[in-house]
Amino acid sequence: MKEATTNKALSLKTLSKSTVWDVQENDIFRMLDAADKDVELKDNLRRVADIIRSAFMIEEIKDDNKQLQEKYANQGYKIGTIKLGDDAKLTWAIKKRPITRVTDLTYENIRHISAAKLLEVIDRNFGGGWDSLSQSIQDVIESGFDISTTTLPKDRLHKKGGMYEKKVADGFEVLEVEKGTWVEAIFAKLKPETFKPRMKFDEPRLGGDGEEDEDDDLPVDDYNRPDEDDVELEEPNDDEINENNYRTTFAIDDDSDEDAESLSDFIADE
């Protein structure tokens, strides 16, 4: 499976607050065990623990307390021992953080749940529909899912050839929220992952002597070059001046307000 391959490729060095949602409790213990002799990781154990805690609940069990271990195991925790040195050991009880409320959704975990799971979480939000969610939560959801909604009377929602039928056929999951005699349909579909393209620069061209041909890269300066369609106008002869080629230029006095402040003065006043 793809997930299993991804988990094996991950290590504590490559683990992030996003990829940590890809792994399970046993994967965490496996990575911690593999990092036992890594001095660099031991020096950064606090940072690693913060990353793990973002997706897992961690309880430290001291003195090899079997009764406490059993208690956490009954609550769904996985129990494991972590080596901190030649003799030092630490027992952890860890459990993946559940995503049951809209406030559990984050930019790091939003792409690690299914559309069906997302709509299940939204449905638990007092049944208020999409508009009942805060803008910040909507932004988190829409960073990972395509979302669209429609509100129609019950008898029109499932109309043949309508939006509901088209969305379902396109792979969207749907949640119906009743609002009196009307129904709000919330459609959700996981967005495909996108990768930002990197800029690629052309290799410099070489001249006949094997060196870079600088002339090929210089733009031609044709700013002042007249267009082919331009026609050069001849200066009129004084004897040929008439009403068709005579022009008078007026000098217009500057009547601007001498007391007006400049933009810099305005900014300074601010």
mmCIF file of C-alpha atoms in Angstrom:
data_model
loop_
_atom_site.group_PDB
_atom_site.id
_atom_site.type_symbol
_atom_site.label_atom_id
_atom_site.label_comp_id
_atom_site.label_asym_id
_atom_site.label_seq_id
_atom_site.Cartn_x
_atom_site.Cartn_y
_atom_site.Cartn_z
ATOM 1 C CA MET A 1 0.000 0.000 0.000
ATOM 2 C CA LYS A 2 1.135 3.555 -0.637
ATOM 3 C CA GLU A 3 0.673 4.583 2.984
ATOM 4 C CA ALA A 4 2.877 1.758 4.260
ATOM 5 C CA THR A 5 5.627 2.685 1.802
ATOM 6 C CA THR A 6 5.443 6.302 2.906
ATOM 7 C CA ASN A 7 5.627 5.344 6.577
ATOM 8 C CA LYS A 8 8.760 3.253 6.067
ATOM 9 C CA ALA A 9 10.428 6.101 4.201
ATOM 10 C CA LEU A 10 9.797 8.538 7.046
ATOM 11 C CA SER A 11 12.229 9.016 9.888
ATOM 12 C CA LEU A 12 12.430 11.364 12.848
ATOM 13 C CA LYS A 13 14.764 13.584 10.803
ATOM 14 C CA THR A 14 12.229 14.009 7.986
ATOM 15 C CA LEU A 15 9.126 14.070 10.189
ATOM 16 C CA SER A 16 7.110 17.305 10.114
ATOM 17 C CA LYS A 17 3.824 18.508 11.603
ATOM 18 C CA SER A 18 2.156 17.565 8.315
ATOM 19 C CA THR A 19 3.738 14.177 7.574
ATOM 20 C CA VAL A 20 3.332 13.030 11.181
ATOM 21 C CA TRP A 21 -0.370 12.570 10.398
ATOM 22 C CA ASP A 22 0.617 9.865 7.893
ATOM 23 C CA VAL A 23 1.999 7.559 10.572
ATOM 24 C CA GLN A 24 0.503 5.442 13.322
ATOM 25 C CA GLU A 25 1.564 4.707 16.898
ATOM 26 C CA ASN A 26 3.729 1.699 15.979
ATOM 27 C CA ASP A 27 5.547 3.820 13.369
ATOM 28 C CA ILE A 28 6.497 6.340 16.049
ATOM 29 C CA PHE A 29 8.020 3.671 18.272
ATOM 30 C CA ARG A 30 9.851 2.181 15.280
ATOM 31 C CA MET A 31 11.382 5.544 14.369
ATOM 32 C CA LEU A 32 12.338 6.261 17.975
ATOM 33 C CA ASP A 33 14.000 2.866 18.217
ATOM 34 C CA ALA A 34 15.946 3.459 14.992
ATOM 35 C CA ALA A 35 17.150 6.820 16.303
ATOM 36 C CA ASP A 36 18.492 5.354 19.554
ATOM 37 C CA LYS A 37 22.157 5.880 18.611
ATOM 38 C CA ASP A 38 21.660 9.156 16.742
ATOM 39 C CA VAL A 39 23.369 11.808 18.872
ATOM 40 C CA GLU A 40 21.948 14.652 16.781
ATOM 41 C CA LEU A 41 18.389 13.499 17.417
ATOM 42 C CA LYS A 42 18.985 13.076 21.125
ATOM 43 C CA ASP A 43 20.057 16.712 21.303
ATOM 44 C CA ASN A 44 16.826 17.719 19.513
ATOM 45 C CA LEU A 45 14.476 15.401 21.361
ATOM 46 C CA ARG A 46 12.306 18.306 22.525
ATOM 47 C CA ARG A 47 11.687 19.455 18.932
ATOM 48 C CA VAL A 48 10.895 15.888 17.852
ATOM 49 C CA ALA A 49 8.516 15.474 20.786
ATOM 50 C CA ASP A 50 6.693 18.709 19.839
ATOM 51 C CA ILE A 51 6.160 17.401 16.302
ATOM 52 C CA ILE A 52 4.852 14.060 17.576
ATOM 53 C CA ARG A 53 2.574 15.775 20.112
ATOM 54 C CA SER A 54 0.938 17.795 17.332
ATOM 55 C CA ALA A 55 -0.696 14.578 16.075
ATOM 56 C CA PHE A 56 -0.487 12.233 19.071
ATOM 57 C CA MET A 57 -1.447 12.344 22.714
ATOM 58 C CA ILE A 58 1.551 11.250 24.785
ATOM 59 C CA GLU A 59 1.558 10.103 28.386
ATOM 60 C CA GLU A 60 4.779 9.278 30.205
ATOM 61 C CA ILE A 61 4.616 6.249 32.489
ATOM 62 C CA LYS A 62 7.256 6.056 35.195
ATOM 63 C CA ASP A 63 8.545 3.208 37.320
ATOM 64 C CA ASP A 64 7.245 0.530 34.973
ATOM 65 C CA ASN A 65 3.708 0.879 36.360
ATOM 66 C CA LYS A 66 1.853 -2.113 34.893
ATOM 67 C CA GLN A 67 -1.496 -0.995 36.272
ATOM 68 C CA LEU A 68 -1.186 2.413 34.628
ATOM 69 C CA GLN A 69 -0.059 0.811 31.374
ATOM 70 C CA GLU A 70 -3.159 -1.371 31.362
ATOM 71 C CA LYS A 71 -5.357 1.644 32.013
ATOM 72 C CA TYR A 72 -4.010 3.529 28.995
ATOM 73 C CA ALA A 73 -4.093 0.398 26.830
ATOM 74 C CA ASN A 74 -7.820 0.050 27.569
ATOM 75 C CA GLN A 75 -8.269 3.633 26.322
ATOM 76 C CA GLY A 76 -6.705 2.781 22.971
ATOM 77 C CA TYR A 77 -3.135 3.899 23.678
ATOM 78 C CA LYS A 78 -0.109 1.991 22.425
ATOM 79 C CA ILE A 79 2.567 1.343 25.031
ATOM 80 C CA GLY A 80 6.259 1.366 24.148
ATOM 81 C CA THR A 81 9.665 1.782 25.732
ATOM 82 C CA ILE A 82 12.122 4.380 24.480
ATOM 83 C CA LYS A 83 15.863 4.083 25.089
ATOM 84 C CA LEU A 84 17.542 7.317 26.122
ATOM 85 C CA GLY A 85 21.008 5.916 26.664
ATOM 86 C CA ASP A 86 22.900 2.811 27.620
ATOM 87 C CA ASP A 87 20.762 2.244 30.698
ATOM 88 C CA ALA A 88 18.083 4.968 30.697
ATOM 89 C CA LYS A 89 14.635 4.063 29.432
ATOM 90 C CA LEU A 90 11.312 5.862 29.141
ATOM 91 C CA THR A 91 7.863 4.333 28.721
ATOM 92 C CA TRP A 92 5.354 6.192 26.587
ATOM 93 C CA ALA A 93 1.649 5.656 26.057
ATOM 94 C CA ILE A 94 0.696 7.304 22.758
ATOM 95 C CA LYS A 95 -2.539 7.614 20.815
ATOM 96 C CA LYS A 96 -3.374 9.382 17.547
ATOM 97 C CA ARG A 97 -5.369 12.549 18.176
ATOM 98 C CA PRO A 98 -8.949 12.028 17.009
ATOM 99 C CA ILE A 99 -10.536 14.482 14.588
ATOM 100 C CA THR A 100 -14.103 14.702 15.819
ATOM 101 C CA ARG A 101 -14.833 18.433 15.922
ATOM 102 C CA VAL A 102 -14.304 21.237 13.434
ATOM 103 C CA THR A 103 -11.879 22.824 15.890
ATOM 104 C CA ASP A 104 -9.659 19.734 15.501
ATOM 105 C CA LEU A 105 -9.066 20.593 11.846
ATOM 106 C CA THR A 106 -5.742 22.222 10.998
ATOM 107 C CA TYR A 107 -3.753 23.057 7.868
ATOM 108 C CA GLU A 108 -1.456 20.147 8.763
ATOM 109 C CA ASN A 109 -4.120 17.420 9.062
ATOM 110 C CA ILE A 110 -6.819 18.577 6.648
ATOM 111 C CA ARG A 111 -5.434 16.533 3.744
ATOM 112 C CA HIS A 112 -5.158 13.413 5.891
ATOM 113 C CA ILE A 113 -8.885 12.765 6.226
ATOM 114 C CA SER A 114 -11.441 11.684 3.648
ATOM 115 C CA ALA A 115 -14.282 13.815 2.322
ATOM 116 C CA ALA A 116 -16.758 11.507 4.080
ATOM 117 C CA LYS A 117 -14.913 12.015 7.387
ATOM 118 C CA LEU A 118 -14.866 15.785 6.855
ATOM 119 C CA LEU A 119 -18.623 15.945 6.314
ATOM 120 C CA GLU A 120 -19.144 13.759 9.378
ATOM 121 C CA VAL A 121 -17.185 16.294 11.432
ATOM 122 C CA ILE A 122 -19.132 19.230 9.944
ATOM 123 C CA ASP A 123 -22.413 17.444 10.706
ATOM 124 C CA ARG A 124 -21.443 17.356 14.390
ATOM 125 C CA ASN A 125 -21.166 21.162 14.438
ATOM 126 C CA PHE A 126 -24.697 21.599 15.815
ATOM 127 C CA GLY A 127 -26.169 20.890 12.380
ATOM 128 C CA GLY A 128 -25.811 24.516 11.348
ATOM 129 C CA GLY A 129 -24.437 23.893 7.868
ATOM 130 C CA TRP A 130 -21.552 25.563 6.075
ATOM 131 C CA ASP A 131 -22.338 29.137 7.142
ATOM 132 C CA SER A 132 -22.235 28.127 10.804
ATOM 133 C CA LEU A 133 -18.476 27.563 10.506
ATOM 134 C CA SER A 134 -16.107 30.408 11.267
ATOM 135 C CA GLN A 135 -14.169 31.927 8.384
ATOM 136 C CA SER A 136 -10.890 30.579 9.769
ATOM 137 C CA ILE A 137 -12.219 26.995 9.799
ATOM 138 C CA GLN A 138 -13.672 27.411 6.305
ATOM 139 C CA ASP A 139 -10.222 28.554 5.114
ATOM 140 C CA VAL A 140 -8.601 25.456 6.627
ATOM 141 C CA ILE A 141 -11.148 23.143 4.993
ATOM 142 C CA GLU A 142 -10.903 24.817 1.580
ATOM 143 C CA SER A 143 -7.108 24.505 1.648
ATOM 144 C CA GLY A 144 -7.592 20.754 1.206
ATOM 145 C CA PHE A 145 -11.068 20.298 -0.267
ATOM 146 C CA ASP A 146 -13.222 21.661 -3.059
ATOM 147 C CA ILE A 147 -16.409 22.836 -1.343
ATOM 148 C CA SER A 148 -19.690 23.981 -2.861
ATOM 149 C CA THR A 149 -23.158 24.344 -1.399
ATOM 150 C CA THR A 150 -26.753 24.748 -2.528
ATOM 151 C CA THR A 151 -29.972 25.259 -0.586
ATOM 152 C CA LEU A 152 -33.234 24.113 -2.180
ATOM 153 C CA PRO A 153 -36.688 22.912 -1.198
ATOM 154 C CA LYS A 154 -36.685 19.214 -0.321
ATOM 155 C CA ASP A 155 -38.636 18.196 -3.405
ATOM 156 C CA ARG A 156 -36.203 20.007 -5.757
ATOM 157 C CA LEU A 157 -32.848 18.980 -4.299
ATOM 158 C CA HIS A 158 -32.689 15.603 -6.036
ATOM 159 C CA LYS A 159 -34.152 16.833 -9.317
ATOM 160 C CA LYS A 160 -32.828 14.772 -12.217
ATOM 161 C CA GLY A 161 -29.965 16.495 -14.021
ATOM 162 C CA GLY A 162 -29.559 19.012 -11.219
ATOM 163 C CA MET A 163 -26.496 20.091 -9.275
ATOM 164 C CA TYR A 164 -26.822 17.271 -6.743
ATOM 165 C CA GLU A 165 -26.719 14.555 -9.381
ATOM 166 C CA LYS A 166 -23.835 16.192 -11.262
ATOM 167 C CA LYS A 167 -21.706 16.656 -8.162
ATOM 168 C CA VAL A 168 -22.159 13.082 -6.986
ATOM 169 C CA ALA A 169 -21.292 11.818 -10.471
ATOM 170 C CA ASP A 170 -18.117 13.935 -10.318
ATOM 171 C CA GLY A 171 -16.940 12.171 -7.154
ATOM 172 C CA PHE A 172 -18.152 14.611 -4.511
ATOM 173 C CA GLU A 173 -19.364 13.433 -1.113
ATOM 174 C CA VAL A 174 -22.509 15.216 0.069
ATOM 175 C CA LEU A 175 -23.985 16.206 3.417
ATOM 176 C CA GLU A 176 -27.648 17.215 3.624
ATOM 177 C CA VAL A 177 -28.586 19.655 6.394
ATOM 178 C CA GLU A 178 -32.316 20.138 6.869
ATOM 179 C CA LYS A 179 -33.479 23.697 7.413
ATOM 180 C CA GLY A 180 -37.237 23.520 7.811
ATOM 181 C CA THR A 181 -38.782 22.718 4.460
ATOM 182 C CA TRP A 182 -35.467 23.473 2.739
ATOM 183 C CA VAL A 183 -32.268 21.449 2.607
ATOM 184 C CA GLU A 184 -28.686 22.670 2.369
ATOM 185 C CA ALA A 185 -26.423 20.308 0.457
ATOM 186 C CA ILE A 186 -22.683 20.588 1.192
ATOM 187 C CA PHE A 187 -20.453 18.953 -1.438
ATOM 188 C CA ALA A 188 -16.840 18.066 -0.640
ATOM 189 C CA LYS A 189 -14.034 16.548 -2.693
ATOM 190 C CA LEU A 190 -10.338 16.264 -1.831
ATOM 191 C CA LYS A 191 -8.231 18.602 -3.946
ATOM 192 C CA PRO A 192 -5.441 17.027 -5.983
ATOM 193 C CA GLU A 193 -1.967 17.842 -4.721
ATOM 194 C CA THR A 194 -0.288 20.568 -6.719
ATOM 195 C CA PHE A 195 3.412 21.203 -7.127
ATOM 196 C CA LYS A 196 4.839 24.652 -7.795
ATOM 197 C CA PRO A 197 6.930 24.605 -10.996
ATOM 198 C CA ARG A 198 10.509 25.737 -10.696
ATOM 199 C CA MET A 199 11.893 28.398 -13.022
ATOM 200 C CA LYS A 200 14.202 26.983 -15.664
ATOM 201 C CA PHE A 201 16.817 29.222 -17.244
ATOM 202 C CA ASP A 202 18.184 28.596 -20.707
ATOM 203 C CA GLU A 203 21.830 27.645 -20.960
ATOM 204 C CA PRO A 204 24.038 30.464 -22.401
ATOM 205 C CA ARG A 205 24.800 30.004 -26.053
ATOM 206 C CA LEU A 206 28.459 29.659 -27.056
ATOM 207 C CA GLY A 207 30.108 31.325 -30.025
ATOM 208 C CA GLY A 208 32.372 29.684 -32.535
ATOM 209 C CA ASP A 209 35.361 30.045 -30.202
ATOM 210 C CA GLY A 210 33.581 28.174 -27.425
ATOM 211 C CA GLU A 211 32.901 31.327 -25.360
ATOM 212 C CA GLU A 212 29.560 32.824 -24.483
ATOM 213 C CA ASP A 213 28.131 34.831 -27.341
ATOM 214 C CA GLU A 214 27.157 38.026 -25.529
ATOM 215 C CA ASP A 215 25.825 39.746 -28.640
ATOM 216 C CA ASP A 216 23.076 37.156 -29.011
ATOM 217 C CA ASP A 217 21.681 38.043 -25.601
ATOM 218 C CA LEU A 218 21.708 41.827 -26.054
ATOM 219 C CA PRO A 219 18.305 43.269 -26.978
ATOM 220 C CA VAL A 220 18.124 45.426 -30.077
ATOM 221 C CA ASP A 221 17.500 49.074 -29.223
ATOM 222 C CA ASP A 222 14.864 50.177 -31.709
ATOM 223 C CA TYR A 223 13.060 52.591 -29.450
ATOM 224 C CA ASN A 224 13.853 55.613 -31.618
ATOM 225 C CA ARG A 225 13.673 53.760 -34.902
ATOM 226 C CA PRO A 226 10.733 55.067 -36.991
ATOM 227 C CA ASP A 227 8.068 52.591 -37.978
ATOM 228 C CA GLU A 228 7.887 51.567 -41.610
ATOM 229 C CA ASP A 229 4.401 53.039 -41.880
ATOM 230 C CA ASP A 230 5.517 56.432 -40.612
ATOM 231 C CA VAL A 231 5.701 59.126 -43.314
ATOM 232 C CA GLU A 232 8.232 61.911 -42.890
ATOM 233 C CA LEU A 233 6.492 65.262 -43.089
ATOM 234 C CA GLU A 234 8.219 68.069 -44.974
ATOM 235 C CA GLU A 235 8.625 71.492 -43.356
ATOM 236 C CA PRO A 236 6.183 73.904 -44.996
ATOM 237 C CA ASN A 237 7.675 76.771 -46.982
ATOM 238 C CA ASP A 238 6.885 80.237 -45.633
ATOM 239 C CA ASP A 239 5.457 81.128 -49.017
ATOM 240 C CA GLU A 240 3.124 78.166 -48.857
ATOM 241 C CA ILE A 241 1.656 78.816 -45.395
ATOM 242 C CA ASN A 242 -2.116 78.753 -45.515
ATOM 243 C CA GLU A 243 -5.034 78.004 -43.233
ATOM 244 C CA ASN A 244 -4.438 74.250 -43.550
ATOM 245 C CA ASN A 245 -0.862 74.185 -42.240
ATOM 246 C CA TYR A 246 -0.757 77.235 -40.004
ATOM 247 C CA ARG A 247 -0.640 76.593 -36.234
ATOM 248 C CA THR A 248 -0.618 78.979 -33.295
ATOM 249 C CA THR A 249 0.714 78.010 -29.867
ATOM 250 C CA PHE A 250 -0.612 79.742 -26.753
ATOM 251 C CA ALA A 251 1.375 80.114 -23.520
ATOM 252 C CA ILE A 252 -0.906 79.312 -20.614
ATOM 253 C CA ASP A 253 -0.057 80.946 -17.283
ATOM 254 C CA ASP A 254 0.254 78.750 -14.200
ATOM 255 C CA ASP A 255 -2.638 79.710 -11.923
ATOM 256 C CA SER A 256 -1.960 76.992 -9.348
ATOM 257 C CA ASP A 257 -2.575 77.837 -5.727
ATOM 258 C CA GLU A 258 0.749 79.068 -4.326
ATOM 259 C CA ASP A 259 -0.354 78.154 -0.807
ATOM 260 C CA ALA A 260 -1.197 74.534 -1.669
ATOM 261 C CA GLU A 261 0.852 71.986 0.248
ATOM 262 C CA SER A 262 2.968 69.403 -1.529
ATOM 263 C CA LEU A 263 2.472 65.668 -1.063
ATOM 264 C CA SER A 264 5.595 65.487 1.088
ATOM 265 C CA ASP A 265 4.183 68.184 3.362
ATOM 266 C CA PHE A 266 0.962 66.194 3.727
ATOM 267 C CA ILE A 267 2.825 63.035 4.606
ATOM 268 C CA ALA A 268 4.950 64.920 7.121
ATOM 269 C CA ASP A 269 1.815 66.297 8.773
ATOM 270 C CA GLU A 270 0.420 62.782 9.054
#
